[in-house]
PDB file of C-alpha atoms in Angstrom:
ATOM      1  CA  MET M 256     -56.198 -39.205 104.262  1.00  0.00           C
ATOM      2  CA  GLY M 257     -58.619 -40.881 106.483  1.00  0.00           C
ATOM      3  CA  VAL M 258     -56.172 -43.341 107.821  1.00  0.00           C
ATOM      4  CA  VAL M 259     -53.649 -40.720 108.410  1.00  0.00           C
ATOM      5  CA  ALA M 260     -56.293 -38.705 110.332  1.00  0.00           C
ATOM      6  CA  ASP M 261     -57.538 -41.558 112.226  1.00  0.00           C
ATOM      7  CA  ALA M 262     -53.693 -42.447 112.927  1.00  0.00           C
ATOM      8  CA  TRP M 263     -53.441 -38.714 114.233  1.00  0.00           C
ATOM      9  CA  THR M 264     -56.677 -39.039 116.150  1.00  0.00           C
ATOM     10  CA  TRP M 265     -55.015 -42.203 117.948  1.00  0.00           C
ATOM     11  CA  LEU M 266     -51.559 -40.434 118.886  1.00  0.00           C
ATOM     12  CA  ALA M 267     -53.564 -37.420 120.113  1.00  0.00           C
ATOM     13  CA  THR M 268     -55.229 -39.859 122.628  1.00  0.00           C
ATOM     14  CA  GLY M 269     -53.624 -39.367 126.027  1.00  0.00           C
ATOM     15  CA  SER M 270     -54.565 -42.861 127.286  1.00  0.00           C
ATOM     16  CA  ASN M 271     -52.449 -44.213 124.216  1.00  0.00           C
ATOM     17  CA  TRP M 272     -49.253 -42.774 125.983  1.00  0.00           C
ATOM     18  CA  SER M 273     -49.563 -44.083 129.529  1.00  0.00           C
ATOM     19  CA  GLY M 274     -49.226 -47.430 130.657  1.00  0.00           C
ATOM     20  CA  GLU M 275     -46.760 -50.419 129.904  1.00  0.00           C
ATOM     21  CA  SER M 276     -48.412 -50.805 126.896  1.00  0.00           C
ATOM     22  CA  GLY M 277     -48.488 -47.326 125.898  1.00  0.00           C
ATOM     23  CA  VAL M 278     -46.295 -44.812 123.683  1.00  0.00           C
ATOM     24  CA  TRP M 279     -43.490 -43.536 126.387  1.00  0.00           C
ATOM     25  CA  HIS M 280     -43.149 -46.931 127.486  1.00  0.00           C
ATOM     26  CA  ARG M 281     -42.714 -48.639 124.177  1.00  0.00           C
ATOM     27  CA  LEU M 282     -40.300 -45.346 123.123  1.00  0.00           C
ATOM     28  CA  GLY M 283     -37.845 -45.791 126.101  1.00  0.00           C
ATOM     29  CA  GLU M 284     -37.615 -49.896 125.296  1.00  0.00           C
ATOM     30  CA  HIS M 285     -37.417 -48.846 121.731  1.00  0.00           C
ATOM     31  CA  MET M 286     -34.309 -46.308 122.370  1.00  0.00           C
ATOM     32  CA  TYR M 287     -32.811 -48.882 125.017  1.00  0.00           C
ATOM     33  CA  VAL M 288     -32.468 -51.924 122.539  1.00  0.00           C
ATOM     34  CA  SER M 289     -31.366 -49.386 120.039  1.00  0.00           C
ATOM     35  CA  GLY M 290     -29.005 -47.439 122.230  1.00  0.00           C
ATOM     36  CA  VAL M 291     -27.433 -50.331 123.481  1.00  0.00           C
ATOM     37  CA  ALA M 292     -26.778 -52.177 120.137  1.00  0.00           C
ATOM     38  CA  LEU M 293     -25.267 -48.894 118.420  1.00  0.00           C
ATOM     39  CA  ALA M 294     -23.071 -48.764 121.325  1.00  0.00           C
ATOM     40  CA  VAL M 295     -21.713 -52.711 121.162  1.00  0.00           C
ATOM     41  CA  ALA M 296     -21.320 -52.464 117.149  1.00  0.00           C
ATOM     42  CA  CYS M 297     -19.364 -49.019 117.609  1.00  0.00           C
ATOM     43  CA  ALA M 298     -16.790 -51.065 120.562  1.00  0.00           C
ATOM     44  CA  ILE M 299     -17.014 -53.699 118.230  1.00  0.00           C
ATOM     45  CA  ALA M 300     -16.247 -52.267 114.883  1.00  0.00           C
ATOM     46  CA  LEU M 301     -14.585 -49.250 115.406  1.00  0.00           C
ATOM     47  CA  PRO M 302     -11.169 -50.275 116.986  1.00  0.00           C
ATOM     48  CA  ILE M 303     -11.023 -53.075 114.469  1.00  0.00           C
ATOM     49  CA  ALA M 304     -11.508 -50.640 111.536  1.00  0.00           C
ATOM     50  CA  PHE M 305      -8.945 -48.113 112.898  1.00  0.00           C
ATOM     51  CA  TRP M 306      -5.938 -50.623 113.636  1.00  0.00           C
ATOM     52  CA  LEU M 307      -6.605 -52.430 110.103  1.00  0.00           C
ATOM     53  CA  GLY M 308      -6.611 -48.789 107.979  1.00  0.00           C
ATOM     54  CA  HIS M 309      -3.626 -47.597 110.854  1.00  0.00           C
ATOM     55  CA  ILE M 310      -1.634 -50.230 109.751  1.00  0.00           C
ATOM     56  CA  GLY M 311      -2.805 -50.957 106.346  1.00  0.00           C
ATOM     57  CA  ARG M 312      -3.081 -54.556 106.304  1.00  0.00           C
ATOM     58  CA  GLY M 313      -6.186 -57.088 106.081  1.00  0.00           C
ATOM     59  CA  GLY M 314      -8.624 -54.540 106.170  1.00  0.00           C
ATOM     60  CA  ALA M 315      -9.966 -55.203 102.526  1.00  0.00           C
ATOM     61  CA  LEU M 316     -10.543 -59.132 103.857  1.00  0.00           C
ATOM     62  CA  ALA M 317     -12.448 -57.851 106.869  1.00  0.00           C
ATOM     63  CA  VAL M 318     -14.784 -55.464 104.908  1.00  0.00           C
ATOM     64  CA  ASN M 319     -15.464 -58.036 102.538  1.00  0.00           C
ATOM     65  CA  LEU M 320     -16.781 -60.393 105.409  1.00  0.00           C
ATOM     66  CA  SER M 321     -18.746 -57.650 106.928  1.00  0.00           C
ATOM     67  CA  ASN M 322     -20.104 -56.905 103.907  1.00  0.00           C
ATOM     68  CA  ALA M 323     -21.361 -60.264 103.196  1.00  0.00           C
ATOM     69  CA  GLY M 324     -22.658 -60.400 106.635  1.00  0.00           C
ATOM     70  CA  ARG M 325     -25.494 -57.867 105.184  1.00  0.00           C
ATOM     71  CA  ALA M 326     -26.989 -60.840 102.896  1.00  0.00           C
ATOM     72  CA  ILE M 327     -28.085 -62.135 106.340  1.00  0.00           C
ATOM     73  CA  PRO M 328     -31.594 -61.235 107.433  1.00  0.00           C
ATOM     74  CA  VAL M 329     -31.641 -59.532 110.753  1.00  0.00           C
ATOM     75  CA  PHE M 330     -34.815 -61.248 111.170  1.00  0.00           C
ATOM     76  CA  ALA M 331     -33.711 -64.901 110.539  1.00  0.00           C
ATOM     77  CA  VAL M 332     -30.868 -64.258 112.865  1.00  0.00           C
ATOM     78  CA  LEU M 333     -33.343 -63.362 115.552  1.00  0.00           C
ATOM     79  CA  ALA M 334     -35.667 -66.386 114.887  1.00  0.00           C
ATOM     80  CA  LEU M 335     -32.648 -68.376 115.482  1.00  0.00           C
ATOM     81  CA  LEU M 336     -31.213 -66.717 118.480  1.00  0.00           C
ATOM     82  CA  MET M 337     -34.875 -67.146 120.009  1.00  0.00           C
ATOM     83  CA  LEU M 338     -34.273 -71.364 119.584  1.00  0.00           C
ATOM     84  CA  THR M 339     -31.308 -70.841 121.896  1.00  0.00           C
ATOM     85  CA  PRO M 340     -30.883 -70.648 125.725  1.00  0.00           C
ATOM     86  CA  LEU M 341     -30.763 -66.583 124.792  1.00  0.00           C
ATOM     87  CA  ARG M 342     -34.195 -66.545 124.755  1.00  0.00           C
ATOM     88  CA  SER M 343     -34.814 -66.305 128.136  1.00  0.00           C
ATOM     89  CA  GLU M 344     -32.264 -63.364 128.555  1.00  0.00           C
ATOM     90  CA  GLY M 345     -34.718 -60.632 128.000  1.00  0.00           C
ATOM     91  CA  TYR M 346     -33.392 -58.383 124.841  1.00  0.00           C
ATOM     92  CA  LEU M 347     -30.145 -60.191 124.429  1.00  0.00           C
ATOM     93  CA  PRO M 348     -31.085 -61.706 121.314  1.00  0.00           C
ATOM     94  CA  THR M 349     -32.203 -58.628 119.879  1.00  0.00           C
ATOM     95  CA  ILE M 350     -29.543 -56.675 121.001  1.00  0.00           C
ATOM     96  CA  ILE M 351     -27.056 -59.397 119.187  1.00  0.00           C
ATOM     97  CA  ALA M 352     -29.330 -59.610 116.037  1.00  0.00           C
ATOM     98  CA  LEU M 353     -28.669 -55.477 115.714  1.00  0.00           C
ATOM     99  CA  VAL M 354     -25.370 -55.544 116.339  1.00  0.00           C
ATOM    100  CA  LEU M 355     -24.480 -58.118 113.610  1.00  0.00           C
ATOM    101  CA  PHE M 356     -26.788 -55.823 111.232  1.00  0.00           C
ATOM    102  CA  ALA M 357     -24.856 -52.285 112.626  1.00  0.00           C
ATOM    103  CA  VAL M 358     -21.383 -53.879 112.322  1.00  0.00           C
ATOM    104  CA  PRO M 359     -20.711 -53.787 108.326  1.00  0.00           C
ATOM    105  CA  PRO M 360     -21.304 -49.944 107.965  1.00  0.00           C
ATOM    106  CA  LEU M 361     -19.571 -48.865 110.752  1.00  0.00           C
ATOM    107  CA  LEU M 362     -16.510 -51.352 109.690  1.00  0.00           C
ATOM    108  CA  THR M 363     -16.409 -50.242 105.871  1.00  0.00           C
ATOM    109  CA  ASN M 364     -16.796 -46.252 106.385  1.00  0.00           C
ATOM    110  CA  ALA M 365     -14.372 -46.325 109.082  1.00  0.00           C
ATOM    111  CA  TYR M 366     -11.560 -48.400 107.482  1.00  0.00           C
ATOM    112  CA  ILE M 367     -12.172 -46.518 104.387  1.00  0.00           C
ATOM    113  CA  GLY M 368     -12.029 -43.064 105.809  1.00  0.00           C
ATOM    114  CA  MET M 369      -8.185 -44.244 107.159  1.00  0.00           C
ATOM    115  CA  ARG M 370      -7.170 -45.420 103.819  1.00  0.00           C
ATOM    116  CA  GLU M 371      -8.533 -42.332 102.000  1.00  0.00           C
ATOM    117  CA  VAL M 372      -6.119 -40.541 103.854  1.00  0.00           C
ATOM    118  CA  ASP M 373      -3.373 -38.934 101.903  1.00  0.00           C
ATOM    119  CA  ARG M 374      -0.124 -41.383 102.859  1.00  0.00           C
ATOM    120  CA  ALA M 375       2.231 -37.926 102.077  1.00  0.00           C
ATOM    121  CA  VAL M 376       0.226 -36.380 104.714  1.00  0.00           C
ATOM    122  CA  VAL M 377       0.846 -39.674 107.189  1.00  0.00           C
ATOM    123  CA  GLU M 378       4.680 -39.770 105.742  1.00  0.00           C
ATOM    124  CA  ALA M 379       4.966 -35.948 106.564  1.00  0.00           C
ATOM    125  CA  ALA M 380       3.544 -36.255 110.160  1.00  0.00           C
ATOM    126  CA  ARG M 381       6.292 -39.387 110.843  1.00  0.00           C
ATOM    127  CA  GLY M 382       8.902 -37.398 109.429  1.00  0.00           C
ATOM    128  CA  MET M 383       8.352 -34.931 112.186  1.00  0.00           C
ATOM    129  CA  GLY M 384       8.982 -37.205 114.371  1.00  0.00           C
ATOM    130  CA  MET M 385       5.348 -38.160 115.769  1.00  0.00           C
ATOM    131  CA  SER M 386       4.881 -41.443 117.070  1.00  0.00           C
ATOM    132  CA  GLY M 387       2.124 -43.938 115.655  1.00  0.00           C
ATOM    133  CA  PRO M 388      -0.600 -42.979 118.391  1.00  0.00           C
ATOM    134  CA  GLN M 389       0.206 -39.376 117.491  1.00  0.00           C
ATOM    135  CA  ILE M 390      -0.202 -40.072 113.770  1.00  0.00           C
ATOM    136  CA  PHE M 391      -3.351 -41.910 114.319  1.00  0.00           C
ATOM    137  CA  ARG M 392      -4.801 -39.204 117.158  1.00  0.00           C
ATOM    138  CA  ARG M 393      -3.809 -35.775 115.310  1.00  0.00           C
ATOM    139  CA  VAL M 394      -3.590 -36.957 111.593  1.00  0.00           C
ATOM    140  CA  GLU M 395      -5.378 -39.820 110.253  1.00  0.00           C
ATOM    141  CA  LEU M 396      -8.776 -39.871 112.934  1.00  0.00           C
ATOM    142  CA  PRO M 397      -9.453 -36.127 111.916  1.00  0.00           C
ATOM    143  CA  LEU M 398      -9.041 -36.774 108.269  1.00  0.00           C
ATOM    144  CA  ALA M 399     -11.315 -40.027 108.532  1.00  0.00           C
ATOM    145  CA  TYR M 400     -13.817 -38.315 110.474  1.00  0.00           C
ATOM    146  CA  PRO M 401     -16.257 -37.485 107.913  1.00  0.00           C
ATOM    147  CA  LEU M 402     -16.716 -40.915 106.659  1.00  0.00           C
ATOM    148  CA  LEU M 403     -16.534 -42.230 109.769  1.00  0.00           C
ATOM    149  CA  MET M 404     -19.676 -40.214 111.005  1.00  0.00           C
ATOM    150  CA  THR M 405     -21.674 -41.146 108.370  1.00  0.00           C
ATOM    151  CA  GLY M 406     -21.382 -44.491 108.825  1.00  0.00           C
ATOM    152  CA  ILE M 407     -22.122 -44.224 112.552  1.00  0.00           C
ATOM    153  CA  ARG M 408     -25.357 -42.182 110.830  1.00  0.00           C
ATOM    154  CA  SER M 409     -26.121 -44.563 108.336  1.00  0.00           C
ATOM    155  CA  ALA M 410     -26.015 -47.437 111.382  1.00  0.00           C
ATOM    156  CA  ALA M 411     -28.022 -45.760 113.635  1.00  0.00           C
ATOM    157  CA  VAL M 412     -31.047 -45.115 111.527  1.00  0.00           C
ATOM    158  CA  GLN M 413     -30.693 -48.883 110.268  1.00  0.00           C
ATOM    159  CA  VAL M 414     -30.690 -49.739 114.135  1.00  0.00           C
ATOM    160  CA  VAL M 415     -33.865 -47.887 115.021  1.00  0.00           C
ATOM    161  CA  ALA M 416     -35.461 -48.505 112.102  1.00  0.00           C
ATOM    162  CA  THR M 417     -34.919 -52.262 112.274  1.00  0.00           C
ATOM    163  CA  ALA M 418     -35.479 -52.465 115.925  1.00  0.00           C
ATOM    164  CA  THR M 419     -38.963 -52.740 115.422  1.00  0.00           C
ATOM    165  CA  ILE M 420     -38.325 -56.706 114.883  1.00  0.00           C
ATOM    166  CA  ALA M 421     -38.342 -57.088 118.359  1.00  0.00           C
ATOM    167  CA  SER M 422     -41.749 -57.155 118.680  1.00  0.00           C
ATOM    168  CA  MET M 423     -41.974 -60.180 116.166  1.00  0.00           C
ATOM    169  CA  VAL M 424     -40.704 -62.076 119.123  1.00  0.00           C
ATOM    170  CA  GLY M 425     -42.623 -60.935 121.762  1.00  0.00           C
ATOM    171  CA  GLN M 426     -40.552 -58.090 122.965  1.00  0.00           C
ATOM    172  CA  GLY M 427     -41.113 -54.574 123.712  1.00  0.00           C
ATOM    173  CA  GLY M 428     -40.470 -51.051 121.435  1.00  0.00           C
ATOM    174  CA  LEU M 429     -42.509 -49.478 118.979  1.00  0.00           C
ATOM    175  CA  GLY M 430     -42.973 -52.698 117.116  1.00  0.00           C
ATOM    176  CA  ARG M 431     -45.257 -53.642 119.420  1.00  0.00           C
ATOM    177  CA  ILE M 432     -47.792 -51.005 118.984  1.00  0.00           C
ATOM    178  CA  ILE M 433     -47.747 -52.003 115.349  1.00  0.00           C
ATOM    179  CA  THR M 434     -48.296 -55.575 115.988  1.00  0.00           C
ATOM    180  CA  ALA M 435     -50.741 -54.892 118.456  1.00  0.00           C
ATOM    181  CA  GLY M 436     -52.592 -52.889 115.804  1.00  0.00           C
ATOM    182  CA  PHE M 437     -52.165 -56.041 113.551  1.00  0.00           C
ATOM    183  CA  ASN M 438     -53.704 -58.060 116.161  1.00  0.00           C
ATOM    184  CA  THR M 439     -56.939 -56.158 116.764  1.00  0.00           C
ATOM    185  CA  TYR M 440     -57.256 -55.090 112.978  1.00  0.00           C
ATOM    186  CA  ASN M 441     -56.613 -51.398 113.925  1.00  0.00           C
ATOM    187  CA  THR M 442     -55.274 -49.747 111.120  1.00  0.00           C
ATOM    188  CA  PRO M 443     -54.857 -46.174 112.462  1.00  0.00           C
ATOM    189  CA  GLN M 444     -52.626 -47.697 115.303  1.00  0.00           C
ATOM    190  CA  VAL M 445     -50.732 -50.066 112.900  1.00  0.00           C
ATOM    191  CA  VAL M 446     -49.881 -46.311 110.806  1.00  0.00           C
ATOM    192  CA  ALA M 447     -49.133 -44.462 114.021  1.00  0.00           C
ATOM    193  CA  GLY M 448     -46.631 -47.078 115.220  1.00  0.00           C
ATOM    194  CA  ALA M 449     -44.992 -47.112 111.932  1.00  0.00           C
ATOM    195  CA  LEU M 450     -45.167 -42.831 112.044  1.00  0.00           C
ATOM    196  CA  LEU M 451     -43.617 -42.711 115.501  1.00  0.00           C
ATOM    197  CA  ALA M 452     -40.503 -45.180 114.315  1.00  0.00           C
ATOM    198  CA  ALA M 453     -39.857 -43.300 111.410  1.00  0.00           C
ATOM    199  CA  LEU M 454     -39.989 -40.350 113.168  1.00  0.00           C
ATOM    200  CA  LEU M 455     -37.497 -41.728 115.909  1.00  0.00           C
ATOM    201  CA  ALA M 456     -35.090 -42.638 113.086  1.00  0.00           C
ATOM    202  CA  LEU M 457     -35.211 -39.005 111.599  1.00  0.00           C
ATOM    203  CA  ALA M 458     -34.567 -37.169 115.040  1.00  0.00           C
ATOM    204  CA  VAL M 459     -32.050 -39.667 115.662  1.00  0.00           C
ATOM    205  CA  GLU M 460     -30.118 -38.705 112.352  1.00  0.00           C
ATOM    206  CA  GLY M 461     -30.772 -35.152 113.085  1.00  0.00           C
ATOM    207  CA  ALA M 462     -29.473 -35.269 116.470  1.00  0.00           C
ATOM    208  CA  LEU M 463     -26.381 -37.359 114.676  1.00  0.00           C
ATOM    209  CA  ILE M 464     -25.557 -34.399 112.006  1.00  0.00           C
ATOM    210  CA  GLY M 465     -26.047 -31.418 115.282  1.00  0.00           C
ATOM    211  CA  LEU M 466     -23.234 -33.806 117.031  1.00  0.00           C
ATOM    212  CA  ASP M 467     -21.210 -33.989 113.739  1.00  0.00           C
ATOM    213  CA  ARG M 468     -21.285 -30.119 113.600  1.00  0.00           C
ATOM    214  CA  LEU M 469     -20.714 -29.438 117.182  1.00  0.00           C
ATOM    215  CA  VAL M 470     -17.371 -32.307 117.142  1.00  0.00           C
ATOM    216  CA  ASP M 471     -16.420 -32.004 113.685  1.00  0.00           C
ATOM    217  CA  PRO M 472     -12.356 -31.310 114.164  1.00  0.00           C
ATOM    218  CA  GLY M 473     -12.184 -30.251 110.670  1.00  0.00           C
ATOM    219  CA  ALA M 474     -14.758 -27.546 111.069  1.00  0.00           C
ATOM    220  CA  ALA M 475     -13.251 -24.881 112.475  1.00  0.00           C
ATOM    221  CA  ARG M 476     -10.447 -25.038 109.637  1.00  0.00           C
ATOM    222  CA  ARG M 477     -13.129 -25.173 107.290  1.00  0.00           C
ATOM    223  CA  ARG M 478     -14.917 -22.084 108.477  1.00  0.00           C
ATOM    224  CA  ALA M 479     -11.535 -20.089 108.811  1.00  0.00           C
ATOM    225  CA  ARG M 480     -10.803 -21.038 105.216  1.00  0.00           C
ATOM    226  CA  ARG M 481     -14.323 -19.712 103.733  1.00  0.00           C
ATOM    227  CA  THR M 482     -14.270 -16.675 105.692  1.00  0.00           C
ATOM    228  CA  ALA M 483     -10.325 -15.568 104.787  1.00  0.00           C
ATOM    229  CA  ASP M 484     -11.470 -16.373 100.689  1.00  0.00           C
ATOM    230  CA  ARG M 485     -14.511 -13.888 101.595  1.00  0.00           C
ATOM    231  CA  ARG M 486     -12.139 -11.702 102.881  1.00  0.00           C
ATOM    232  CA  PRO M 487     -11.441  -8.498 100.399  1.00  0.00           C
ATOM    233  CA  ALA M 488      -8.048  -8.555  98.783  1.00  0.00           C
ATOM    234  CA  PRO M 489      -5.588  -5.427  99.968  1.00  0.00           C
ATOM    235  CA  ALA M 490      -6.035  -2.581  97.519  1.00  0.00           C
ATOM    236  CA  GLY M 491      -3.827  -2.296  94.615  1.00  0.00           C
ATOM    237  CA  ALA M 492      -2.898  -6.362  95.193  1.00  0.00           C
ATOM    238  CA  GLY M 493      -3.405  -7.095  91.587  1.00  0.00           C
ATOM    239  CA  GLY M 494      -0.672  -5.117  90.696  1.00  0.00           C
TER     240      GLY M 494
END
């Protein structure tokens, strides 16, 4: 408990939060790198997964290839990128490494969600005269939404937690607090930095869960169904 108490004391010290090496600055760097990486990964993975899931061809190969990419260590990718001219492009090497890390869960969950949509429902929508884009927007995407959001939450938490590796190549983020603590043998600072990174990951997941409840296209229907199930049956309905 002594180390945790010392870490709390470090976090409660105002001077540790200000300046370019302070918590607020490092937190901003961490959120910037994580947010850009997640946005780019979504822009790459989701359209591919939606298209392959919609046409029903080539998706299994794409998912297997993306899953194989999970075996590549993120830090190894970052280290290789730092040996290229990209090392002088600010956070670009870290963002590229995190994008490669985030694409597999996004692609896999979105594709599986699309392919698990009941084909009978899709054919019924097609029989009603819906076009391909209409089927995608009104049928496939709402039904695939739960798995899609699971993939986004998983990728977001993984990216936020892994973005600390930027400090290993001299870049910013909450990882710099941890590495600075190691360099000065300041264990409370190391623990404080790790706690901040963990709390940020939990906060991101909590925010996405809240957003999920707000925008879930099936939430209103499920609430209406539960309300109808709890409504008492009319008198004499049982015969």
